[in-house]
Amino acid sequence: MGLVRLVVFGFIGLSVLYFAVAWYARSTCRERLEHEWDAANPEADPGARAGEVEKGVDAYRATLGYRALLLIYIVPAALVIANLVMTNWN
Amino acid sequence: MRYVIPTLKTIAFLFVFGLLHYVLPQHDVAKITSTEVIRMDFSSFNRWFFAQSDSGSAELTTRDMRLINTQRKKSFLLGFYRRDAEGVMVFRNEDTGWIWPPYFKFDSSDLQAGASANQSAPGAEQWVVITHYGWRNRFFTIYPNAIGIRPIDGPDVRIIPWFNIFFFAFVIFGYFFLRAVWRQFRERKIDPIMEDAGDAMGRVSDHAEQTRGRIGGWLGSWRSKKRR
């Protein structure tokens, strides 16, 4: 029963953390792309910027660095298992 | 008001400090003098300071509890400085199970056997490092919970609290990271909304101003004129 509770609440908590961090990563990427676009096209119509920036963010979503954020789920689980083994192993 | 905020902050600080002092692992250099099992009848208050029965067993209000009696080196400043003086300390030895505190300890029986194996006898002293969390309090009858026992050659041993170092480093890192996330969220999501809302509020109050002017004028037209 304790294990079920740990898994359920751990999953909920880590999901909140994951979505927060993933949003942060995308948001900083978007900001960087916007600044780059503004620097490259100082005279252009700002309406054209959004599409280009979204394309860049979508490309960022496919990178290894962004996918590595799934470690937010894996690392705590691995730490719990390591802790479990180290505490109880003779 | 001048005293309320500092008081609340002090209470919050003391609460967090106490919680961490209770939950984080500490190390004692000790000699195990005996192990025993006593029956505990918990009160509603001191029940808070005990874990649950062994993880495979049922939970009842009364149960047996393993204790480890020791003679340990006294220390001060949160255990960072050990003194030469010795004093008695009694540890409980309970499973913490899956949830809280997150030590994931299921091997109480094995730990009790390890404590017996490293027992000191007069003339044959065996020093051990006992990792534990929790407090000893005579009035509430609560004991720190032993997590691990490691035999050592002598009482002069340098203990580096690796877990606590990494824990506090992680807490500091997490604080600054979450602050950065919050600032980004405010800049990208909340501030634009507030600006829109501010514009809308401005329009509403302008409109109210004009309307009040018109209604005020209309009311004024009913007032009797000042007589000369």
Short mmCIF file of C-alpha atoms in Angstrom, two decimals:
data_model
loop_
_atom_site.label_atom_id
_atom_site.label_comp_id
_atom_site.label_asym_id
_atom_site.label_seq_id
_atom_site.Cartn_x
_atom_site.Cartn_y
_atom_site.Cartn_z
CA MET A 1 0.00 0.00 0.00
CA GLY A 2 2.83 2.35 0.91
CA LEU A 3 4.51 1.62 -2.40
CA VAL A 4 1.33 2.46 -4.33
CA ARG A 5 1.01 5.76 -2.49
CA LEU A 6 4.67 6.57 -3.13
CA VAL A 7 4.33 5.84 -6.85
CA VAL A 8 1.07 7.77 -7.28
CA PHE A 9 2.06 10.90 -5.35
CA GLY A 10 5.63 10.75 -6.61
CA PHE A 11 4.33 10.65 -10.18
CA ILE A 12 2.01 13.60 -9.58
CA GLY A 13 4.75 15.67 -7.93
CA LEU A 14 7.35 14.88 -10.58
CA SER A 15 4.83 15.63 -13.33
CA VAL A 16 4.25 19.12 -11.92
CA LEU A 17 8.02 19.62 -11.81
CA TYR A 18 8.47 18.20 -15.31
CA PHE A 19 5.87 20.45 -16.91
CA ALA A 20 7.23 23.51 -15.11
CA VAL A 21 10.80 22.84 -16.21
CA ALA A 22 9.78 21.88 -19.76
CA TRP A 23 7.75 25.09 -20.07
CA TYR A 24 10.75 27.07 -18.78
CA ALA A 25 13.10 25.44 -21.30
CA ARG A 26 10.73 26.18 -24.20
CA SER A 27 10.08 29.71 -23.00
CA THR A 28 13.76 30.65 -22.74
CA CYS A 29 14.33 29.09 -26.17
CA ARG A 30 11.44 31.13 -27.61
CA GLU A 31 12.78 34.31 -26.06
CA ARG A 32 16.24 33.66 -27.51
CA LEU A 33 14.76 33.00 -30.98
CA GLU A 34 12.70 36.19 -30.80
CA HIS A 35 15.76 38.25 -29.96
CA GLU A 36 17.75 36.61 -32.74
CA TRP A 37 14.96 37.25 -35.23
CA ASP A 38 14.64 40.88 -34.13
CA ALA A 39 18.39 41.37 -34.54
CA ALA A 40 18.38 39.76 -37.99
CA ASN A 41 15.26 41.55 -39.30
CA PRO A 42 15.14 44.97 -37.67
CA GLU A 43 12.77 46.46 -40.26
CA ALA A 44 10.43 43.53 -40.77
CA ASP A 45 6.75 43.25 -39.86
CA PRO A 46 6.52 41.71 -36.34
CA GLY A 47 3.57 39.57 -37.46
CA ALA A 48 5.92 37.43 -39.52
CA ARG A 49 8.05 36.69 -36.46
CA ALA A 50 5.66 34.37 -34.61
CA GLY A 51 5.60 31.65 -37.27
CA GLU A 52 9.37 31.52 -37.60
CA VAL A 53 9.87 31.44 -33.85
CA GLU A 54 7.32 28.61 -33.41
CA LYS A 55 9.15 26.60 -36.06
CA GLY A 56 12.35 27.08 -34.08
CA VAL A 57 10.69 25.99 -30.83
CA ASP A 58 9.30 22.88 -32.53
CA ALA A 59 12.81 22.06 -33.73
CA TYR A 60 14.05 22.53 -30.17
CA ARG A 61 11.45 20.06 -28.89
CA ALA A 62 13.06 17.37 -31.03
CA THR A 63 16.57 17.89 -29.63
CA LEU A 64 18.27 15.51 -27.24
CA GLY A 65 18.67 18.24 -24.65
CA TYR A 66 14.92 18.80 -24.43
CA ARG A 67 14.17 15.07 -24.34
CA ALA A 68 16.75 14.69 -21.56
CA LEU A 69 14.26 16.49 -19.31
CA LEU A 70 12.56 13.11 -18.94
CA LEU A 71 15.43 12.42 -16.54
CA ILE A 72 13.28 14.36 -14.05
CA TYR A 73 11.27 11.14 -13.78
CA ILE A 74 14.16 8.71 -14.09
CA VAL A 75 16.73 10.18 -11.69
CA PRO A 76 14.51 10.29 -8.56
CA ALA A 77 13.28 6.75 -9.24
CA ALA A 78 16.88 5.58 -9.63
CA LEU A 79 17.87 7.37 -6.43
CA VAL A 80 15.03 5.72 -4.52
CA ILE A 81 16.06 2.29 -5.80
CA ALA A 82 19.73 2.95 -5.00
CA ASN A 83 18.77 4.14 -1.52
CA LEU A 84 16.57 1.07 -1.05
CA VAL A 85 19.39 -1.26 -2.00
CA MET A 86 22.07 0.54 0.03
CA THR A 87 19.97 0.72 3.19
CA ASN A 88 18.74 -2.84 3.13
CA TRP A 89 21.60 -4.72 1.51
CA ASN A 90 23.76 -6.74 3.89
CA MET B 1 2.07 45.01 12.45
CA ARG B 2 5.71 45.76 13.16
CA TYR B 3 6.04 42.57 15.18
CA VAL B 4 3.69 40.25 13.30
CA ILE B 5 5.76 39.59 10.18
CA PRO B 6 9.09 39.01 12.00
CA THR B 7 7.32 36.73 14.48
CA LEU B 8 5.74 34.67 11.70
CA LYS B 9 9.09 34.47 9.91
CA THR B 10 10.81 33.32 13.09
CA ILE B 11 8.18 30.66 13.68
CA ALA B 12 8.48 29.44 10.09
CA PHE B 13 12.28 29.34 10.36
CA LEU B 14 12.15 27.42 13.64
CA PHE B 15 9.65 24.97 12.18
CA VAL B 16 11.80 24.27 9.10
CA PHE B 17 14.95 24.05 11.20
CA GLY B 18 13.28 21.63 13.60
CA LEU B 19 11.89 19.53 10.77
CA LEU B 20 15.27 19.24 9.06
CA HIS B 21 17.03 18.59 12.36
CA TYR B 22 14.58 15.79 13.02
CA VAL B 23 14.58 14.21 9.58
CA LEU B 24 18.14 14.57 8.22
CA PRO B 25 20.64 11.84 9.10
CA GLN B 26 23.17 12.36 11.87
CA HIS B 27 26.10 10.24 12.99
CA ASP B 28 27.02 9.21 16.52
CA VAL B 29 30.19 7.46 17.63
CA ALA B 30 29.08 4.94 20.21
CA LYS B 31 29.55 1.61 21.93
CA ILE B 32 26.56 -0.69 21.90
CA THR B 33 25.97 -1.98 25.39
CA SER B 34 22.86 -4.07 24.84
CA THR B 35 19.81 -4.52 22.68
CA GLU B 36 16.30 -5.12 23.92
CA VAL B 37 12.65 -5.21 22.96
CA ILE B 38 10.03 -3.35 24.95
CA ARG B 39 6.29 -3.06 24.49
CA MET B 40 5.14 0.42 23.56
CA ASP B 41 1.65 1.78 24.22
CA PHE B 42 1.58 4.98 22.22
CA SER B 43 -0.24 8.08 23.32
CA SER B 44 -1.86 10.24 20.67
CA PHE B 45 1.03 12.66 21.02
CA ASN B 46 4.14 10.52 21.00
CA ARG B 47 2.66 8.37 18.23
CA TRP B 48 3.80 11.21 15.92
CA PHE B 49 7.42 10.43 16.68
CA PHE B 50 7.33 6.77 15.77
CA ALA B 51 7.20 5.09 12.41
CA GLN B 52 4.85 2.20 11.75
CA SER B 53 5.12 -1.48 12.54
CA ASP B 54 7.35 -3.64 10.35
CA SER B 55 6.36 -3.18 6.75
CA GLY B 56 4.89 -6.67 6.36
CA SER B 57 2.84 -6.52 9.57
CA ALA B 58 -0.51 -5.11 10.64
CA GLU B 59 -0.73 -1.78 12.45
CA LEU B 60 -2.04 -1.97 16.02
CA THR B 61 -2.02 0.58 18.83
CA THR B 62 0.34 -1.55 20.90
CA ARG B 63 3.43 -3.27 19.64
CA ASP B 64 6.92 -4.36 20.50
CA MET B 65 9.79 -2.06 19.70
CA ARG B 66 13.44 -2.86 19.23
CA LEU B 67 15.81 -0.64 21.19
CA ILE B 68 19.60 -0.31 21.01
CA ASN B 69 21.25 0.88 24.22
CA THR B 70 24.54 2.66 23.72
CA GLN B 71 27.27 4.64 25.39
CA ARG B 72 28.15 7.41 22.97
CA LYS B 73 30.57 10.30 22.66
CA LYS B 74 28.75 13.49 23.46
CA SER B 75 28.86 16.23 20.86
CA PHE B 76 27.74 19.78 20.35
CA LEU B 77 26.98 22.18 17.48
CA LEU B 78 24.66 19.75 15.68
CA GLY B 79 27.13 16.91 16.14
CA PHE B 80 29.97 18.62 14.29
CA TYR B 81 32.24 18.69 17.36
CA ARG B 82 32.63 15.58 19.44
CA ARG B 83 33.66 15.83 23.05
CA ASP B 84 35.57 13.29 25.09
CA ALA B 85 32.71 12.98 27.54
CA GLU B 86 30.42 10.01 27.19
CA GLY B 87 26.73 9.63 27.88
CA VAL B 88 24.02 7.08 27.36
CA MET B 89 21.76 7.15 24.32
CA VAL B 90 18.93 4.82 23.46
CA PHE B 91 17.96 4.32 19.82
CA ARG B 92 14.82 2.74 18.50
CA ASN B 93 15.05 0.51 15.49
CA GLU B 94 11.96 0.64 13.30
CA ASP B 95 11.12 0.22 9.64
CA THR B 96 10.44 3.57 8.02
CA GLY B 97 8.65 1.90 5.11
CA TRP B 98 7.91 3.63 1.82
CA ILE B 99 6.76 7.11 2.71
CA TRP B 100 8.10 9.20 5.55
CA PRO B 101 10.85 9.89 6.38
CA PRO B 102 12.19 8.60 3.05
CA TYR B 103 14.92 6.29 4.31
CA PHE B 104 13.31 3.19 2.76
CA LYS B 105 14.41 1.08 5.69
CA PHE B 106 12.93 -2.40 5.84
CA ASP B 107 15.75 -4.25 7.57
CA SER B 108 15.11 -3.54 11.25
CA SER B 109 15.62 -7.17 12.21
CA ASP B 110 18.93 -7.33 10.33
CA LEU B 111 20.04 -4.07 11.92
CA GLN B 112 19.20 -5.47 15.34
CA ALA B 113 21.32 -8.54 14.56
CA GLY B 114 24.13 -6.23 13.41
CA ALA B 115 23.85 -4.28 16.66
CA SER B 116 24.15 -7.50 18.66
CA ALA B 117 27.11 -8.61 16.57
CA ASN B 118 28.96 -5.36 17.32
CA GLN B 119 28.14 -5.27 21.01
CA SER B 120 30.85 -4.06 23.36
CA ALA B 121 31.91 -6.00 26.41
CA PRO B 122 34.07 -4.76 29.32
CA GLY B 123 37.65 -5.08 28.11
CA ALA B 124 36.55 -5.71 24.53
CA GLU B 125 35.30 -2.38 23.26
CA GLN B 126 33.84 -2.21 19.81
CA TRP B 127 33.21 1.32 18.56
CA VAL B 128 30.57 1.88 15.91
CA VAL B 129 29.17 4.79 13.92
CA ILE B 130 25.39 4.85 14.23
CA THR B 131 23.52 6.75 11.54
CA HIS B 132 20.17 7.91 12.84
CA TYR B 133 17.47 10.53 12.59
CA GLY B 134 15.08 11.83 15.21
CA TRP B 135 15.22 13.07 18.78
CA ARG B 136 15.49 11.58 22.21
CA ASN B 137 13.09 13.12 24.69
CA ARG B 138 12.56 11.66 28.16
CA PHE B 139 9.27 13.42 28.87
CA PHE B 140 7.54 12.32 25.68
CA THR B 141 9.33 8.94 25.57
CA ILE B 142 10.63 9.28 22.06
CA TYR B 143 13.83 7.86 20.58
CA PRO B 144 15.95 8.54 17.51
CA ASN B 145 15.64 5.82 14.89
CA ALA B 146 18.88 4.02 13.98
CA ILE B 147 19.35 3.60 10.22
CA GLY B 148 22.77 2.00 9.92
CA ILE B 149 25.56 0.65 12.12
CA ARG B 150 29.17 0.59 10.92
CA PRO B 151 31.97 -0.87 13.08
CA ILE B 152 35.12 1.28 13.34
CA ASP B 153 38.57 0.75 14.85
CA GLY B 154 38.51 3.55 17.40
CA PRO B 155 36.47 6.51 18.52
CA ASP B 156 38.65 9.04 16.66
CA VAL B 157 37.04 8.95 13.27
CA ARG B 158 36.33 11.74 10.81
CA ILE B 159 32.77 11.62 9.56
CA ILE B 160 31.84 13.62 6.46
CA PRO B 161 28.08 14.10 6.16
CA TRP B 162 27.92 13.57 2.39
CA PHE B 163 24.18 13.25 2.23
CA ASN B 164 23.58 16.52 4.06
CA ILE B 165 26.15 18.35 1.91
CA PHE B 166 24.42 17.22 -1.27
CA PHE B 167 20.99 17.84 0.22
CA PHE B 168 21.68 21.49 1.06
CA ALA B 169 23.51 22.08 -2.22
CA PHE B 170 20.44 20.73 -4.00
CA VAL B 171 18.07 22.87 -1.93
CA ILE B 172 20.04 26.03 -2.79
CA PHE B 173 20.19 25.09 -6.46
CA GLY B 174 16.47 24.28 -6.48
CA TYR B 175 15.60 27.60 -4.86
CA PHE B 176 17.42 29.66 -7.47
CA PHE B 177 16.16 27.50 -10.32
CA LEU B 178 12.52 27.75 -9.24
CA ARG B 179 12.96 31.48 -8.77
CA ALA B 180 14.21 31.73 -12.35
CA VAL B 181 11.24 29.67 -13.57
CA TRP B 182 8.83 31.91 -11.66
CA ARG B 183 10.39 35.09 -13.03
CA GLN B 184 10.20 33.75 -16.56
CA PHE B 185 6.55 32.78 -16.01
CA ARG B 186 5.72 36.23 -14.67
CA GLU B 187 7.50 37.97 -17.53
CA ARG B 188 5.93 35.89 -20.31
CA LYS B 189 2.48 35.04 -18.97
CA ILE B 190 1.37 37.30 -16.13
CA ASP B 191 2.81 40.69 -17.09
CA PRO B 192 1.19 40.77 -20.59
CA ILE B 193 -2.20 39.96 -19.02
CA MET B 194 -1.72 42.61 -16.37
CA GLU B 195 -0.82 45.16 -19.04
CA ASP B 196 -4.00 44.30 -20.96
CA ALA B 197 -5.98 44.48 -17.75
CA GLY B 198 -4.33 47.79 -16.92
CA ASP B 199 -5.35 49.21 -20.32
CA ALA B 200 -8.90 47.93 -19.83
CA MET B 201 -9.03 49.43 -16.34
CA GLY B 202 -7.85 52.71 -17.75
CA ARG B 203 -10.62 52.70 -20.35
CA VAL B 204 -13.23 51.80 -17.74
CA SER B 205 -12.16 54.57 -15.40
CA ASP B 206 -12.06 57.12 -18.27
CA HIS B 207 -15.57 56.09 -19.22
CA ALA B 208 -16.70 56.33 -15.58
CA GLU B 209 -15.20 59.79 -15.37
CA GLN B 210 -17.15 61.00 -18.41
CA THR B 211 -20.34 59.33 -17.29
CA ARG B 212 -20.10 60.82 -13.85
CA GLY B 213 -19.60 64.18 -15.52
CA ARG B 214 -22.76 63.76 -17.55
CA ILE B 215 -24.88 62.43 -14.67
CA GLY B 216 -23.50 65.08 -12.38
CA GLY B 217 -24.44 67.70 -14.95
CA TRP B 218 -27.94 66.30 -15.26
CA LEU B 219 -28.38 66.28 -11.46
CA GLY B 220 -27.03 69.76 -11.33
CA SER B 221 -29.71 70.92 -13.74
CA TRP B 222 -32.35 70.03 -11.12
CA ARG B 223 -30.70 71.94 -8.36
CA SER B 224 -32.08 75.28 -7.60
CA LYS B 225 -30.05 78.08 -8.98
CA LYS B 226 -28.16 80.21 -6.58
CA ARG B 227 -30.15 83.26 -5.78
CA ARG B 228 -28.49 86.49 -6.22
#
